[in-house]
Amino acid sequence: MSTYTVTVSTGEQLFEGTDNYVYITLVGTEGSSEGTLLDKPLYNDLESGAVDTYEMTVNENLGDIVLVKIEKKKYWVQDDWYCRNITVKTPSGDFIEFPCYRWLVDDMEVVLRDGKACLPQHDKTGLMKQHRQTELDTRRATFGWREWQPGFPKSIDVDKYSDLPPDVKFRNEKDGDFLANFIKGIGNLGLNGLKDLFQSSFSSFEDFEKVFITIQNNSSDIQEYVRLHWKEDVFFGYQFLNGCNPIIIQKCTKLPDKFPVTNEMVSASLVRKMTLEQEIKAGNVYIVDFEILEGISANKTDPKTTQYLVAPICLLYKNAENKILPIAIQLGQTPGEDTPIFLPTDSQCDWMLAKMWVHSSNFQHHQLVSHLLRTHLVSEVFAIAMFRQLPAVHPVYKLLIPHVRYTIAINTKAREQLICEGGTFGKANSSGGGGHVQLVQKAMKSLTFRSLCFPDLIKSRGMDKKDELPTYFYRDDGYRVWEAIKSFVSDVVNIYYDSDETVQEDEEIQAFVKDVCDFGMQDFDHCEFPASLKTREDLTEYLTVIIFTASAQHAAVNFGQFDMFAWVPNSPCTMRRPPPTQKGLADMALIMESLPDRGRCSWHIGGTWALSQFQEKELYLGMFPDEHFIEEPVKEVMEKFRKQLAEITSSIKSRNKGKKLPYYNMSPDKIPNSVAV
């Protein structure tokens, strides 16, 4: 007769405990115990946040304990239970940890394996191989692929959020309700009186300031800076480096034929006594080209308001102080008499309106390409493939699980409430109402795996030399965070893979990568996602892309939205008059008629507020409260990773100290682990 001590940890959030019957069975190499009811007399077992201990007496020799079976059965009513982990103390005094971190719903059985990570080729017994395969078979039946829209990355195969597996839903449901959070944002910001005032134009910028005063209790110093400096060319250019869409600017090595800017046009803006051609050769000229917006349908969901989209081109110049300024803007892709090139030397209203058009186009590109496609949808592909192909015992599953937290949930909510037909996105944005789908479809045709590798993304645009652009903080902070993540991933990979051959022999990791390529990205040739991995270096880079995209890249394009976009003239969500076809037409009346009306402004501001909020119990980069890894070597590299991140955070704080316009979107202490909002 032997006595085992079983310790059971229940989730700490409200309603995560249970009053149902819960039975535990120990499975060893020599036999199994009877199922034991977890029930202590005169005690309320398995309450939220509880850590309960039970004694199990077993008559026969079980051998080494390798599995724990949990069964939950109804008592009066079904009562779901969130089990964090189970620890078994053997008669010899050894402790065996069994990570769970799962919901048990209805009458359900879960079989847990001990927490030591193991590659498939290292499992030798039939029992362990069978457990591994059974888990994957169940997951593949649960996590299916679906094409939500033609040409999109594939997503989870469910009709609505309530159909999702419980383990990927929000543990706090209010975190993922877009419509409720948008309306909450409008209410918190004191904009309820405006949200239904569609077609009601603002009369002046002072009229906009009345709205800004209303939201000031929720505003930041950066928002105030934006309000005061949004008209300035220097700040206009700065936003392409360190705003919410810092991945579209690129060095101009040759003017495109479709953008016939001449030296005479811009000579007044050039400060080095060089021609435009010479400035281009010297590396002082940059370009932002929104060609991808050409042909995208503007929002027609409101018959009372015509909305417009353009595909502008903007030329930017680095002056002697290394500041980036716009020097020419064309509001279309086809040059001609009806598509003049606007210049800083034009009238104040002409130039201001041209810049507004560029920022409005930038807003559409940011929301749908840089944000939705390149972080949300791509991260969901990785998440689904992970659940389908990697069992919980696989080290890569343990590595990635913190970085897919709530991603499938938030994207499902988005498809249900935000970007669906009649969704919230269409209330305010000129690319809503169908254009948003067209734009993602078009952007997919230029999405490549290499473009998700941060150093490649920066270098491909000619933006990699720090001495040329010393204030490109997105790049500099991004490099450091990328290298920290890559170093951490490499350390973990090298713990479990002792050679390149080990990677090649790992059939599960190869199936994971192939699932992403063949199904998630639909094997589009242009995407060039790898279908297999050959080396530890390949695996390290691949996993770094996944983690960086879900954490740092999403943080960079998401959490600064309220700061940069709350002052609507700086980044109009829509334009209600067509772009000017000749110079000299713009006046303040046309600008006010072009900018969003009061109703659309309120939805825009409320939406950017909601999207910029961190989760109630946010987990930032380097935080791993769920102990999926139990091995000391991994815990040591986790601590090393946290120290690297702390050093980066400290360095960024030092750089930002005293700055009127600090940049912290890539600061590790403000980077959540996953795409969850």
XYZ file of C-alpha atoms in Angstrom:
677
model
C 0.000 0.000 0.000
C 1.377 3.409 -1.048
C 0.231 6.961 -0.403
C 0.449 9.699 -3.014
C -0.162 13.375 -2.260
C -2.008 15.192 -5.033
C -2.091 18.996 -5.098
C -4.625 20.649 -7.401
C -4.480 24.337 -8.382
C -7.641 26.082 -9.633
C -7.763 29.252 -11.749
C -7.832 32.449 -9.735
C -10.468 34.385 -11.672
C -14.138 34.588 -10.772
C -16.225 31.510 -11.676
C -13.178 29.330 -12.417
C -13.873 26.984 -9.511
C -16.441 24.173 -9.600
C -18.933 22.336 -7.402
C -19.055 19.375 -9.792
C -17.552 15.984 -9.009
C -13.881 15.752 -9.988
C -12.035 12.417 -10.028
C -8.282 11.831 -10.350
C -6.633 8.662 -11.703
C -2.868 8.115 -11.568
C -1.400 6.220 -14.518
C 2.008 4.620 -14.073
C 4.322 2.415 -16.072
C 3.129 -0.648 -14.092
C -0.576 0.124 -13.672
C -3.322 2.622 -12.859
C -5.057 3.653 -9.656
C -8.781 3.767 -9.128
C -10.464 7.074 -9.826
C -10.460 9.076 -6.593
C -13.060 11.754 -5.868
C -11.488 15.057 -4.819
C -13.638 15.739 -1.797
C -12.726 16.648 1.765
C -15.409 16.511 4.467
C -16.923 19.863 5.479
C -14.757 21.671 2.940
C -15.617 23.563 -0.255
C -13.201 21.994 -2.731
C -11.807 23.502 -5.934
C -12.837 27.106 -5.409
C -11.410 29.947 -7.520
C -7.781 30.547 -6.605
C -7.629 27.500 -4.330
C -4.688 25.122 -4.006
C -6.123 21.899 -2.575
C -4.196 18.865 -1.361
C -5.488 15.277 -1.222
C -4.057 11.945 -0.066
C -4.497 8.964 -2.403
C -3.905 5.457 -1.095
C -3.041 2.869 -3.743
C -2.820 -0.863 -3.073
C -0.809 -1.972 -6.107
C 2.561 -0.859 -7.497
C 2.022 1.789 -10.181
C 5.655 2.160 -11.212
C 6.683 5.620 -12.449
C 3.712 8.012 -12.699
C 3.500 9.249 -16.290
C -0.093 10.432 -16.728
C -2.888 11.919 -14.638
C -6.483 11.494 -15.746
C -9.033 14.094 -14.615
C -12.766 13.459 -14.919
C -15.400 16.090 -14.209
C -19.004 14.961 -13.761
C -22.199 16.886 -13.188
C -23.489 17.592 -9.677
C -26.953 19.206 -9.803
C -25.928 21.503 -12.680
C -22.929 21.632 -14.973
C -20.251 23.872 -13.489
C -17.163 24.492 -15.635
C -13.752 24.307 -13.978
C -10.412 25.853 -14.910
C -7.547 23.655 -13.749
C -4.134 25.293 -13.646
C -1.935 22.351 -12.737
C -1.603 19.209 -10.670
C 1.418 18.106 -8.654
C 1.895 14.509 -7.490
C 4.207 13.671 -4.592
C 5.226 10.023 -4.822
C 5.818 7.708 -1.833
C 9.553 8.163 -2.399
C 9.225 11.933 -1.996
C 9.610 12.924 -5.661
C 7.400 15.692 -7.067
C 5.948 15.338 -10.555
C 4.320 18.371 -12.173
C 1.431 18.093 -14.633
C 0.632 21.438 -16.322
C -3.000 21.748 -17.386
C -4.189 25.347 -17.907
C -7.435 24.128 -19.430
C -11.169 24.317 -18.953
C -13.108 21.182 -18.123
C -16.662 21.718 -19.326
C -19.727 19.501 -19.080
C -18.892 15.846 -18.360
C -15.313 15.810 -19.552
C -12.122 13.806 -19.264
C -8.604 15.207 -19.673
C -5.412 13.166 -19.577
C -2.307 15.132 -18.607
C 1.284 14.254 -19.248
C 4.066 15.307 -16.923
C 5.557 18.706 -17.668
C 8.916 17.705 -19.111
C 9.064 18.772 -22.751
C 9.696 15.984 -25.220
C 10.197 15.786 -28.984
C 8.178 13.138 -30.834
C 11.231 11.096 -31.849
C 12.240 10.815 -28.183
C 9.011 9.148 -27.101
C 9.750 5.425 -26.945
C 6.766 3.785 -25.230
C 3.498 2.984 -26.924
C 1.529 4.625 -24.117
C 3.258 7.984 -24.597
C 3.028 7.844 -28.384
C -0.653 7.014 -28.196
C -1.326 9.874 -25.763
C 0.484 12.264 -28.090
C -1.472 11.137 -31.139
C -4.833 11.135 -29.355
C -4.298 14.731 -28.241
C -3.491 15.828 -31.796
C -6.437 13.930 -33.288
C -8.769 15.691 -30.862
C -7.236 19.088 -31.562
C -7.406 18.691 -35.351
C -11.092 17.893 -35.074
C -11.555 21.010 -32.940
C -9.329 23.514 -34.757
C -10.307 23.418 -38.413
C -9.376 25.854 -41.187
C -11.848 28.157 -42.935
C -11.493 30.804 -45.626
C -13.474 33.728 -44.225
C -12.964 35.769 -47.387
C -11.350 34.676 -50.683
C -7.650 35.489 -50.716
C -7.401 36.030 -46.938
C -5.170 33.945 -44.697
C -7.314 31.128 -43.378
C -8.908 31.428 -39.952
C -10.639 29.242 -37.363
C -13.571 27.202 -38.661
C -16.405 28.525 -36.491
C -19.501 30.575 -37.249
C -19.410 32.723 -34.123
C -17.444 33.413 -30.969
C -19.638 31.188 -28.804
C -18.619 28.198 -30.964
C -14.926 28.542 -30.072
C -13.179 25.946 -27.922
C -13.276 27.211 -24.320
C -9.483 27.186 -23.980
C -9.043 29.964 -26.558
C -11.878 32.198 -25.359
C -11.322 35.229 -23.153
C -11.284 34.278 -19.502
C -12.825 37.720 -18.916
C -15.478 38.036 -21.623
C -15.685 41.838 -21.531
C -12.118 42.109 -22.853
C -13.144 40.971 -26.317
C -16.447 42.740 -26.989
C -15.620 45.318 -29.692
C -19.009 46.985 -29.885
C -19.355 47.276 -26.096
C -15.790 48.591 -25.771
C -16.256 51.117 -28.592
C -19.465 52.402 -26.991
C -17.743 52.407 -23.597
C -14.939 54.450 -25.126
C -17.409 56.950 -26.570
C -19.125 57.210 -23.170
C -15.906 57.457 -21.153
C -14.699 60.213 -23.434
C -17.932 62.201 -23.106
C -18.860 61.814 -26.772
C -22.318 60.277 -26.447
C -23.895 63.491 -27.697
C -21.996 63.218 -30.989
C -22.160 59.540 -31.935
C -25.404 59.855 -33.904
C -24.647 63.246 -35.495
C -23.721 61.961 -38.941
C -23.647 64.589 -41.729
C -23.020 67.297 -39.091
C -19.742 68.969 -40.027
C -17.425 70.778 -37.662
C -17.230 74.500 -38.353
C -13.568 75.079 -37.486
C -10.529 73.586 -35.794
C -11.684 75.412 -32.660
C -14.859 73.336 -32.944
C -12.685 70.186 -32.986
C -10.900 71.475 -29.893
C -14.165 71.428 -27.955
C -14.227 67.653 -28.509
C -10.592 67.400 -27.511
C -11.263 69.262 -24.255
C -14.009 66.691 -23.564
C -11.568 63.768 -23.839
C -8.648 65.390 -22.009
C -9.183 63.422 -18.806
C -8.236 60.338 -20.838
C -5.535 61.985 -22.942
C -1.755 61.966 -22.717
C 1.062 64.440 -23.214
C 1.596 62.909 -26.653
C -1.995 63.698 -27.642
C -1.506 67.275 -26.536
C 1.690 67.440 -28.600
C -0.194 66.121 -31.636
C -2.916 68.746 -31.211
C -0.379 71.556 -30.995
C 2.003 70.435 -33.754
C -0.100 68.462 -36.277
C 0.124 71.189 -38.950
C 3.936 71.216 -38.922
C 5.757 69.500 -41.779
C 8.414 68.155 -39.410
C 5.790 66.350 -37.329
C 4.054 65.105 -40.482
C 7.296 63.429 -41.544
C 8.110 62.196 -38.041
C 4.929 60.124 -37.984
C 6.135 57.973 -40.873
C 9.135 57.053 -38.726
C 7.578 56.674 -35.282
C 3.834 56.864 -35.684
C 1.434 53.937 -35.885
C 2.438 52.965 -39.419
C 6.246 53.115 -39.495
C 6.674 50.378 -42.121
C 5.626 52.114 -45.338
C 8.274 54.828 -45.757
C 11.247 53.836 -47.912
C 14.339 55.433 -49.356
C 13.797 56.886 -52.827
C 16.556 55.784 -55.197
C 14.725 56.874 -58.350
C 11.596 58.918 -58.881
C 8.848 56.764 -60.436
C 7.607 57.955 -63.833
C 4.093 58.266 -62.409
C 5.330 60.976 -60.006
C 6.968 63.663 -62.192
C 8.427 65.907 -59.520
C 10.996 68.319 -60.928
C 13.894 70.097 -59.293
C 12.221 73.437 -59.980
C 9.142 72.356 -58.023
C 11.011 71.492 -54.834
C 14.188 73.561 -54.959
C 12.846 75.917 -52.276
C 12.715 72.927 -49.869
C 16.256 71.672 -50.568
C 18.845 73.111 -48.181
C 22.156 71.616 -49.344
C 22.583 73.564 -52.608
C 22.084 70.295 -54.485
C 19.580 69.377 -57.177
C 16.774 66.931 -56.453
C 18.604 64.277 -58.450
C 21.772 64.851 -56.432
C 19.822 64.706 -53.160
C 18.326 61.373 -54.228
C 21.776 59.992 -55.035
C 23.050 61.259 -51.669
C 20.318 59.265 -49.909
C 18.397 62.258 -48.572
C 15.037 61.593 -50.233
C 12.305 59.186 -49.100
C 8.966 58.197 -50.533
C 5.610 56.931 -49.306
C 3.513 55.386 -52.064
C -0.051 54.225 -51.368
C -0.369 52.468 -54.729
C -2.078 49.568 -52.963
C -5.157 51.795 -52.420
C -5.651 52.318 -56.152
C -9.016 50.868 -57.185
C -10.225 50.144 -53.636
C -13.937 50.962 -53.261
C -14.832 53.783 -50.910
C -17.464 53.297 -48.228
C -21.028 53.513 -49.596
C -22.909 52.203 -46.560
C -24.417 55.627 -45.777
C -26.478 56.944 -48.717
C -26.472 60.414 -47.169
C -22.675 60.708 -47.108
C -20.360 60.171 -50.060
C -16.911 59.089 -48.920
C -13.639 59.047 -50.828
C -10.375 57.117 -50.999
C -7.252 58.048 -52.933
C -3.856 56.440 -53.550
C -1.443 59.332 -52.953
C 2.317 59.533 -53.337
C 4.376 61.665 -50.987
C 8.027 62.677 -51.393
C 9.935 63.410 -48.187
C 13.255 65.109 -47.655
C 15.855 64.810 -44.901
C 17.084 68.262 -44.008
C 20.399 69.267 -42.426
C 19.014 68.495 -38.929
C 18.085 64.946 -40.023
C 14.389 65.814 -39.879
C 12.048 64.299 -42.450
C 9.713 66.758 -44.196
C 7.197 66.380 -47.047
C 8.182 68.288 -50.172
C 5.682 67.031 -52.776
C 2.297 65.281 -52.728
C 0.308 63.839 -55.634
C -3.220 62.689 -54.755
C -3.372 59.801 -57.204
C -1.317 57.348 -59.185
C -1.858 58.907 -62.619
C -0.179 62.266 -63.248
C -1.969 64.888 -65.279
C -3.770 68.209 -65.199
C -6.393 66.855 -62.803
C -3.747 65.414 -60.473
C -1.526 68.346 -59.543
C 1.560 67.928 -57.407
C 1.045 69.917 -54.221
C 4.025 71.678 -52.656
C 4.913 73.450 -49.393
C 5.059 76.666 -51.392
C 1.362 76.390 -52.322
C -1.323 78.140 -50.301
C -1.613 77.085 -46.658
C -5.019 75.452 -47.227
C -3.922 73.596 -50.381
C -0.904 72.110 -48.604
C -2.792 71.328 -45.409
C -5.572 69.523 -47.291
C -3.063 67.523 -49.357
C -1.349 66.338 -46.157
C -4.727 65.400 -44.679
C -5.409 63.194 -47.683
C -2.066 61.452 -47.241
C -2.711 60.813 -43.551
C -6.243 59.584 -44.259
C -4.810 57.058 -46.742
C -2.126 56.160 -44.233
C -4.852 55.489 -41.649
C -6.611 52.999 -43.974
C -3.317 51.252 -44.783
C -2.391 51.120 -41.117
C -5.679 49.649 -39.942
C -6.061 46.986 -42.613
C -2.570 46.091 -43.828
C -0.027 46.870 -41.111
C -2.392 46.062 -38.236
C -5.152 43.636 -39.275
C -3.331 41.546 -41.890
C 0.300 41.637 -40.811
C -0.293 41.065 -37.088
C -3.820 39.793 -36.323
C -4.505 37.483 -39.248
C -0.963 36.177 -39.593
C -0.765 35.441 -35.861
C -4.023 33.509 -36.031
C -2.579 31.274 -38.740
C 0.367 30.401 -36.507
C -1.961 29.825 -33.543
C -4.296 27.428 -35.370
C -1.421 25.447 -36.860
C 0.187 25.194 -33.420
C -2.953 23.727 -31.864
C -3.390 21.323 -34.781
C 0.154 20.007 -35.008
C 1.944 20.405 -31.669
C 0.892 18.504 -28.526
C 1.215 20.211 -25.148
C 4.380 18.219 -24.375
C 6.243 19.638 -27.381
C 8.780 22.323 -26.377
C 7.685 24.616 -29.210
C 4.074 24.423 -28.017
C 5.252 25.429 -24.552
C 7.293 28.261 -26.070
C 4.503 29.624 -28.264
C 1.397 29.208 -26.107
C 1.860 32.554 -24.258
C 2.110 34.316 -27.628
C -1.166 33.053 -29.089
C -3.197 33.900 -25.971
C -6.633 35.211 -27.020
C -5.573 35.782 -30.647
C -8.150 33.407 -32.112
C -10.743 34.900 -29.753
C -10.123 38.553 -30.663
C -10.065 37.781 -34.386
C -13.307 35.833 -34.178
C -14.882 38.767 -32.350
C -13.554 41.080 -35.076
C -15.145 38.966 -37.820
C -18.395 38.905 -35.855
C -18.587 42.587 -34.845
C -15.929 44.768 -36.452
C -15.080 43.867 -40.061
C -18.214 41.916 -40.980
C -20.901 43.332 -43.256
C -22.539 46.143 -41.296
C -19.764 45.969 -38.677
C -18.395 48.745 -36.520
C -15.434 49.406 -38.834
C -17.816 50.623 -41.528
C -19.383 53.271 -39.297
C -16.527 55.727 -39.607
C -13.880 54.624 -42.111
C -13.709 55.369 -45.812
C -12.387 51.857 -46.524
C -15.304 50.227 -44.698
C -18.294 48.631 -46.371
C -16.307 46.238 -48.572
C -13.204 48.208 -49.462
C -11.537 46.812 -46.369
C -11.909 43.283 -47.750
C -10.514 44.336 -51.140
C -7.522 45.979 -49.495
C -6.587 42.920 -47.429
C -6.970 40.721 -50.508
C -4.672 43.025 -52.445
C -2.139 43.275 -49.617
C -1.967 39.488 -49.383
C -0.434 39.458 -52.856
C 2.657 41.246 -51.567
C 2.913 39.622 -48.141
C 6.001 37.425 -47.844
C 7.578 35.508 -45.002
C 10.764 37.558 -45.344
C 8.772 40.768 -44.854
C 7.793 39.472 -41.402
C 11.486 39.164 -40.448
C 12.132 42.550 -38.871
C 15.710 43.107 -40.107
C 14.663 42.163 -43.641
C 11.640 44.473 -43.486
C 13.827 47.416 -42.506
C 16.629 46.691 -44.982
C 14.311 46.070 -47.940
C 13.101 49.661 -47.646
C 16.604 51.110 -47.414
C 15.976 52.250 -43.842
C 18.618 50.201 -42.026
C 21.442 52.733 -41.555
C 21.158 54.419 -38.180
C 23.521 57.270 -39.033
C 21.248 58.310 -41.908
C 18.096 58.442 -39.767
C 19.150 58.685 -36.105
C 15.572 59.378 -34.906
C 13.960 56.260 -36.417
C 13.213 54.868 -32.962
C 10.835 52.171 -34.227
C 13.765 50.658 -36.116
C 16.306 51.000 -33.316
C 14.055 49.666 -30.550
C 12.737 46.984 -32.866
C 16.235 45.704 -33.623
C 16.979 45.321 -29.927
C 13.706 43.579 -29.115
C 14.095 41.294 -32.154
C 17.593 40.294 -31.062
C 16.459 39.675 -27.477
C 13.614 37.441 -28.648
C 15.887 35.653 -31.108
C 18.509 35.022 -28.417
C 15.855 33.631 -26.070
C 14.378 31.411 -28.768
C 17.825 30.181 -29.776
C 18.610 29.242 -26.176
C 15.379 27.239 -25.898
C 15.849 25.574 -29.281
C 19.376 24.499 -28.385
C 18.195 22.919 -25.129
C 15.934 20.489 -26.985
C 17.558 20.192 -30.418
C 21.178 19.088 -30.278
C 21.701 19.162 -34.041
C 20.138 20.216 -37.335
C 19.217 16.573 -37.910
C 17.027 16.697 -34.781
C 15.007 19.488 -36.396
C 14.641 17.519 -39.622
C 13.541 14.399 -37.719
C 10.874 16.260 -35.725
C 7.778 15.279 -37.687
C 5.521 17.496 -35.580
C 7.465 20.707 -36.151
C 7.638 19.899 -39.859
C 3.862 19.307 -39.913
C 3.342 22.626 -38.102
C 5.367 24.592 -40.649
C 3.703 22.784 -43.561
C 0.230 23.453 -42.132
C 1.001 27.175 -41.968
C 2.247 27.175 -45.569
C -0.226 24.834 -47.264
C -3.411 25.699 -45.397
C -3.028 28.879 -43.344
C -1.359 30.848 -46.144
C -3.049 28.666 -48.797
C 0.298 27.860 -50.415
C 0.336 31.168 -52.278
C 3.600 31.038 -54.240
C 4.378 34.718 -53.712
C 4.254 34.385 -49.908
C 7.303 32.099 -49.867
C 6.484 30.704 -46.433
C 8.778 27.741 -45.801
C 7.158 24.322 -46.112
C 9.897 22.678 -44.039
C 12.807 23.610 -41.794
C 16.300 22.150 -42.134
C 18.416 23.704 -39.390
C 18.249 24.979 -35.833
C 18.944 28.445 -37.244
C 15.907 28.130 -39.541
C 13.734 27.051 -36.628
C 15.014 29.877 -34.435
C 14.234 32.504 -37.058
C 10.793 31.025 -37.762
C 9.799 31.056 -34.099
C 11.266 34.537 -33.644
C 9.004 35.777 -36.438
C 5.969 34.291 -34.692
C 6.757 35.788 -31.293
C 7.929 39.175 -32.609
C 4.859 39.569 -34.836
C 2.444 38.723 -32.025
C 4.169 40.879 -29.427
C 6.458 43.708 -30.529
C 5.145 44.348 -34.026
C 1.533 44.355 -32.868
C 2.387 46.692 -29.988
C 4.184 49.065 -32.364
C 1.172 49.475 -34.652
C -1.629 49.193 -32.104
C -1.151 50.883 -28.761
C -0.260 54.356 -30.028
C -3.531 54.774 -31.903
C -5.361 56.902 -29.357
C -2.308 59.140 -28.961
C -1.835 59.735 -32.687
C -5.391 59.505 -34.005
C -7.575 61.132 -31.319
C -6.939 64.563 -32.837
C -8.956 63.762 -35.937
C -7.518 66.402 -38.331
C -4.141 64.698 -37.917
C -5.445 61.376 -39.204
C -8.921 61.561 -40.738
C -10.729 58.218 -40.794
C -12.633 59.291 -43.896
C -12.847 62.174 -46.345
C -16.250 63.483 -47.448
C -15.295 65.605 -50.459
C -13.316 64.478 -53.501
C -9.621 65.328 -53.663
C -8.891 68.698 -55.263
C -8.136 68.502 -58.991
C -6.406 71.856 -59.169
C -4.584 74.226 -56.897
C -6.153 77.270 -55.309
C -9.513 75.657 -54.563
C -8.958 74.761 -50.935
C -10.248 76.990 -48.192
C -11.275 76.358 -44.598
C -14.851 75.610 -45.610
C -13.728 72.850 -48.006
C -11.399 71.419 -45.366
C -14.229 71.223 -42.795
C -16.567 69.659 -45.354
C -13.855 67.123 -46.248
C -13.049 66.041 -42.698
C -15.205 63.463 -40.862
C -18.514 64.664 -39.420
C -19.310 64.644 -35.721
C -20.797 61.151 -35.708
C -17.867 59.549 -37.494
C -15.405 61.447 -35.320
C -16.993 60.068 -32.158
C -16.858 56.470 -33.431
C -13.292 57.008 -34.638
C -12.116 58.430 -31.313
C -14.004 55.836 -29.267
C -12.638 53.063 -31.454
C -9.011 54.158 -31.215
C -9.430 54.500 -27.446
C -10.800 50.955 -27.176
C -8.083 49.479 -29.396
C -5.337 51.223 -27.426
C -6.334 49.781 -24.056
C -4.278 47.034 -22.445
C -6.027 43.981 -21.040
C -7.224 44.168 -17.435
C -4.584 41.611 -16.395
C -2.097 42.149 -19.173
C 0.868 39.834 -19.599
C 3.853 41.655 -21.053
C 6.843 40.287 -22.908
C 8.894 38.076 -20.597
C 5.988 37.315 -18.245
C 5.182 33.578 -18.045
C 2.829 33.016 -15.075
C 1.614 29.704 -16.533
C 4.450 27.239 -15.993
C 4.300 25.132 -19.118
C 8.062 24.645 -18.907
C 9.219 22.956 -15.688
C 12.876 22.347 -16.544
C 15.486 24.485 -14.783
C 17.584 25.206 -17.915
C 14.565 26.832 -19.572
C 13.728 28.801 -16.439
C 17.289 30.095 -16.448
C 17.056 31.343 -20.043
C 13.680 32.905 -19.223
C 15.365 34.885 -16.466
C 18.172 35.880 -18.852
C 15.496 37.031 -21.343
C 13.756 39.121 -18.690
C 17.044 40.812 -17.785
C 17.701 41.660 -21.448
C 14.210 43.118 -21.771
C 14.652 45.140 -18.567
C 17.891 46.603 -19.952
C 16.129 47.619 -23.172
C 13.268 49.173 -21.205
C 15.694 51.128 -19.053
C 17.592 52.364 -22.098
C 14.386 53.534 -23.794
C 13.263 55.338 -20.638
C 16.625 57.123 -20.481
C 16.359 58.176 -24.125
C 12.778 59.405 -23.667
C 13.552 61.380 -20.520
C 12.848 65.046 -21.097
C 11.528 64.529 -24.634
C 8.330 66.336 -25.532
C 7.554 63.502 -27.907
C 8.797 60.227 -26.378
C 8.596 56.941 -28.270
C 7.751 53.877 -26.203
C 5.649 51.671 -28.520
C 8.522 49.182 -28.674
C 9.431 49.359 -25.001
C 9.251 45.797 -23.581
C 7.288 46.917 -20.527
C 4.537 48.055 -22.929
C 4.618 45.037 -25.265
C 1.950 42.427 -24.459
C 2.865 38.812 -25.174
C 0.169 38.320 -27.788
C -2.374 39.860 -30.145
C -5.319 40.152 -27.783
C -6.962 43.496 -28.652
